[in-house]
Coordinates of C-alpha atoms in Angstrom, one line a residue:
Chain A
E1466 CA 8.0 23.8 3.3
A1467 CA 5.8 24.8 0.4
Q1468 CA 2.3 23.6 1.0
V1469 CA -1.4 24.0 0.7
T1470 CA -3.1 23.5 4.1
Q1471 CA -6.8 22.6 4.5
N1472 CA -8.7 22.4 7.7
P1473 CA -10.4 20.4 9.0
R1474 CA -9.4 17.0 7.5
Y1475 CA -12.7 15.5 8.6
L1476 CA -16.0 17.1 9.3
I1477 CA -19.4 15.7 10.2
T1478 CA -22.3 18.1 10.3
V1479 CA -26.1 18.3 10.0
T1480 CA -28.2 19.7 7.3
G1481 CA -28.5 23.5 7.3
K1482 CA -25.7 24.3 9.7
K1483 CA -23.3 26.7 8.1
L1484 CA -19.7 25.7 7.9
T1485 CA -16.4 26.9 6.5
V1486 CA -13.5 24.9 5.2
T1487 CA -10.3 26.9 5.3
C1488 CA -7.5 26.8 2.7
S1489 CA -4.1 28.5 3.0
Q1490 CA -1.0 28.4 0.8
N1491 CA 2.5 29.7 1.5
M1492 CA 3.8 29.8 -2.0
N1493 CA 2.6 33.3 -3.0
H1494 CA 0.4 31.7 -5.7
E1495 CA -2.1 34.0 -7.5
Y1496 CA -4.4 31.2 -8.6
M1497 CA -6.5 29.1 -6.2
S1498 CA -9.3 26.6 -6.7
W1499 CA -11.7 24.3 -5.0
Y1500 CA -12.7 20.8 -6.2
R1501 CA -14.9 18.0 -5.0
Q1502 CA -14.1 14.4 -5.6
D1503 CA -16.9 11.9 -5.8
P1504 CA -16.8 8.2 -6.8
G1505 CA -17.4 7.7 -10.5
L1506 CA -17.3 11.5 -11.1
G1507 CA -13.7 12.3 -10.7
L1508 CA -12.7 15.8 -9.7
R1509 CA -15.1 18.7 -10.4
Q1510 CA -14.2 22.3 -10.0
I1511 CA -16.4 24.3 -7.7
Y1512 CA -14.9 27.8 -7.7
Y1513 CA -11.6 29.4 -8.6
S1514 CA -9.8 32.7 -8.1
M1515 CA -7.4 34.3 -10.4
N1516 CA -6.2 36.8 -7.8
V1517 CA -7.3 38.7 -4.7
E1518 CA -10.9 39.8 -4.9
V1519 CA -11.4 37.9 -8.2
T1520 CA -13.5 34.7 -8.0
D1521 CA -15.4 32.8 -10.7
K1522 CA -17.7 29.8 -10.8
G1523 CA -16.4 26.4 -11.9
D1524 CA -18.6 23.5 -13.0
V1525 CA -20.5 22.8 -9.8
P1526 CA -20.9 26.1 -7.8
E1527 CA -24.4 25.7 -6.5
G1528 CA -24.6 25.7 -2.7
Y1529 CA -21.1 27.0 -2.2
K1530 CA -19.5 30.4 -1.7
V1531 CA -15.9 31.5 -1.6
S1532 CA -14.0 34.7 -0.8
R1533 CA -10.5 35.9 -1.6
K1534 CA -9.6 38.8 0.6
E1535 CA -5.9 37.9 0.8
K1536 CA -3.7 36.1 -1.6
R1537 CA -2.9 33.2 0.8
N1538 CA -6.4 32.3 1.9
F1539 CA -9.4 30.9 -0.1
P1540 CA -12.1 29.6 2.3
L1541 CA -15.0 27.5 1.0
I1542 CA -18.4 28.3 2.7
L1543 CA -21.4 26.2 2.8
E1544 CA -24.2 28.4 4.0
S1545 CA -26.8 25.6 4.3
P1546 CA -25.2 22.3 3.7
S1547 CA -27.3 19.4 2.3
P1548 CA -26.5 15.6 2.2
N1549 CA -25.7 15.9 -1.5
Q1550 CA -22.7 18.0 -0.5
T1551 CA -21.2 15.0 1.3
S1552 CA -17.9 14.6 -0.5
L1553 CA -14.1 14.8 -0.4
Y1554 CA -13.0 18.4 -1.0
F1555 CA -9.6 19.6 -2.3
C1556 CA -8.1 23.1 -2.4
A1557 CA -5.4 23.7 -5.0
S1558 CA -3.1 26.6 -6.0
S1559 CA -0.7 27.6 -8.7
L1560 CA 1.4 30.5 -9.9
P1561 CA -0.5 32.1 -12.8
P1562 CA -3.7 30.2 -13.7
A1563 CA -2.7 26.6 -14.2
G1564 CA -1.1 26.2 -17.5
E1565 CA 2.2 25.7 -19.2
N1566 CA 4.5 26.1 -16.2
S1567 CA 2.0 26.1 -13.5
P1568 CA 0.9 22.7 -12.2
L1569 CA -1.5 22.7 -9.4
H1570 CA -0.5 22.1 -5.8
F1571 CA -3.1 20.3 -3.8
G1572 CA -4.0 20.2 -0.1
N1573 CA -4.6 16.9 1.6
G1574 CA -8.4 17.1 1.4
T1575 CA -11.4 17.6 3.7
R1576 CA -13.8 14.7 4.1
L1577 CA -17.2 16.3 4.7
T1578 CA -20.3 14.3 5.8
V1579 CA -23.7 16.0 6.0
T1580 CA -26.4 14.1 7.7
Chain B
G609 CA -16.1 22.5 -23.9
N610 CA -13.1 20.7 -22.7
S611 CA -13.2 17.1 -21.6
V612 CA -10.8 14.3 -20.6
T613 CA -11.6 10.6 -21.0
Q614 CA -9.5 8.1 -19.1
M615 CA -9.3 4.3 -19.3
E616 CA -11.7 2.9 -16.8
G617 CA -10.4 1.1 -13.8
P618 CA -9.6 -0.5 -11.5
V619 CA -6.4 -1.9 -13.0
T620 CA -4.6 -4.7 -11.1
L621 CA -1.1 -5.7 -12.1
S622 CA 1.7 -7.9 -10.8
E623 CA 4.9 -6.3 -9.8
E624 CA 7.3 -5.6 -12.7
A625 CA 4.4 -5.7 -15.3
F626 CA 4.1 -3.1 -18.0
L627 CA 1.5 -0.3 -17.4
T628 CA -0.5 1.7 -19.8
I629 CA -3.4 4.0 -18.8
N630 CA -5.1 5.6 -21.7
C631 CA -6.1 9.3 -21.8
T632 CA -7.7 11.2 -24.6
Y633 CA -8.9 14.8 -24.6
T634 CA -11.1 17.4 -26.3
A635 CA -10.1 21.0 -26.0
T636 CA -10.0 24.3 -27.8
G637 CA -6.6 25.8 -28.6
Y638 CA -3.4 24.2 -27.4
P639 CA -3.8 23.0 -23.8
S640 CA -1.1 21.8 -21.4
L641 CA -1.5 18.2 -20.3
F642 CA -0.8 16.7 -16.9
W643 CA -0.8 13.4 -15.0
Y644 CA -1.4 13.7 -11.3
V645 CA -1.1 10.9 -8.8
Q646 CA -3.1 10.5 -5.6
Y647 CA -1.8 8.2 -2.9
P648 CA -4.2 6.9 -0.2
G649 CA -5.3 9.6 2.2
E650 CA -3.4 12.4 0.3
G651 CA -4.1 15.1 -2.1
L652 CA -3.1 15.0 -5.8
Q653 CA 0.5 15.7 -6.7
L654 CA 1.9 16.3 -10.1
L655 CA 3.5 13.3 -11.7
L656 CA 4.5 14.7 -15.1
K657 CA 3.5 17.3 -17.7
A658 CA 3.8 18.2 -21.4
T659 CA 3.1 21.6 -22.8
K660 CA 3.2 21.2 -26.6
A661 CA 2.7 18.6 -29.3
D662 CA 5.3 15.8 -29.3
D663 CA 6.6 16.7 -25.9
K664 CA 7.4 13.8 -23.6
G665 CA 6.9 14.2 -19.9
S666 CA 8.7 11.8 -17.6
N667 CA 9.2 11.2 -13.9
K668 CA 9.8 8.2 -11.6
G669 CA 9.9 5.8 -14.5
F670 CA 6.6 7.0 -15.9
E671 CA 6.3 8.6 -19.3
A672 CA 3.6 10.2 -21.5
T673 CA 3.8 11.8 -24.9
Y674 CA 1.6 14.6 -26.1
R675 CA 0.0 13.4 -29.3
K676 CA -1.9 16.1 -31.0
E677 CA -2.9 14.1 -34.0
T678 CA -4.7 11.5 -31.8
T679 CA -5.5 14.0 -29.0
S680 CA -4.0 11.5 -26.5
F681 CA -1.6 11.5 -23.5
H682 CA -1.3 7.9 -22.5
L683 CA 0.7 7.1 -19.3
E684 CA 3.2 4.2 -19.4
K685 CA 5.7 2.6 -17.1
G686 CA 7.9 -0.3 -18.0
S687 CA 8.0 -2.1 -14.7
V688 CA 5.5 -1.2 -11.9
Q689 CA 6.2 -1.6 -8.2
V690 CA 3.8 -2.1 -5.3
S691 CA 4.5 1.5 -4.2
D692 CA 2.9 2.7 -7.5
S693 CA -0.5 1.7 -6.2
A694 CA -2.6 4.9 -6.3
V695 CA -5.2 6.7 -8.3
Y696 CA -4.0 8.4 -11.5
F697 CA -5.7 11.5 -13.0
C698 CA -5.2 12.9 -16.5
A699 CA -5.8 16.6 -16.7
L700 CA -5.7 19.5 -19.1
D701 CA -5.4 23.3 -18.8
N702 CA -5.9 26.0 -21.3
T703 CA -3.4 28.7 -20.5
N704 CA -5.0 31.5 -18.5
A705 CA -8.4 30.0 -18.7
G706 CA -8.6 29.3 -15.0
K707 CA -10.7 26.2 -15.5
S708 CA -8.9 22.9 -15.2
T709 CA -10.5 19.7 -16.5
F710 CA -9.7 16.3 -15.0
G711 CA -10.5 12.8 -16.0
D712 CA -12.4 10.5 -13.7
G713 CA -9.2 8.8 -12.3
T714 CA -7.9 5.3 -12.7
T715 CA -7.2 3.2 -9.7
L716 CA -4.0 1.1 -10.0
T717 CA -3.2 -1.8 -7.6
V718 CA 0.1 -3.5 -7.9
K719 CA 0.4 -6.9 -6.2
P720 CA 3.7 -8.5 -5.1

């Protein structure tokens, strides 16, 4: 089954403790992206990757890192999480960068709480 | 820069009522337009899309027409069901830009 898989689904951590949220897709998509969803703010893009070894900042990249060493994986790294990073996070992928014939495919989300 | 403005929610309707969720956009060039739906506890999934002016996207009884003159992409359904209760996001993408832009989402609740 074609899918985007995120892990974990739920994560509670403390300020400053490094964490990684994994994202994997099995559709051979070139483009991958991370979003955070907050009440009243909709979906905001954190980082995106057009292909292996190519990553770019989205609208809210501060406090996050990503890497794209292989096509299928795009982990999101929080080196020193803070409470304002408490949010619902979504990974997404598409064939070429999302556009005419490339809708985004989303994972089921990771609910992160930083205390 | 690009932006998407959606009708504010929440929206509550009775079953079989007519639904409209407004969406207007600002973008450079000729973006593709999308509606995504998010059911409780799940990620977003594509509902419909339109890639050029006057195109109509449709799926599951939902429709939206790409209106370049009014920069709009309003979502409509003639008769909603309880199972349509979800959050609906309007979005745009400039081809090859890599940066997607989403509206804030509109929560729809349909009561029996």
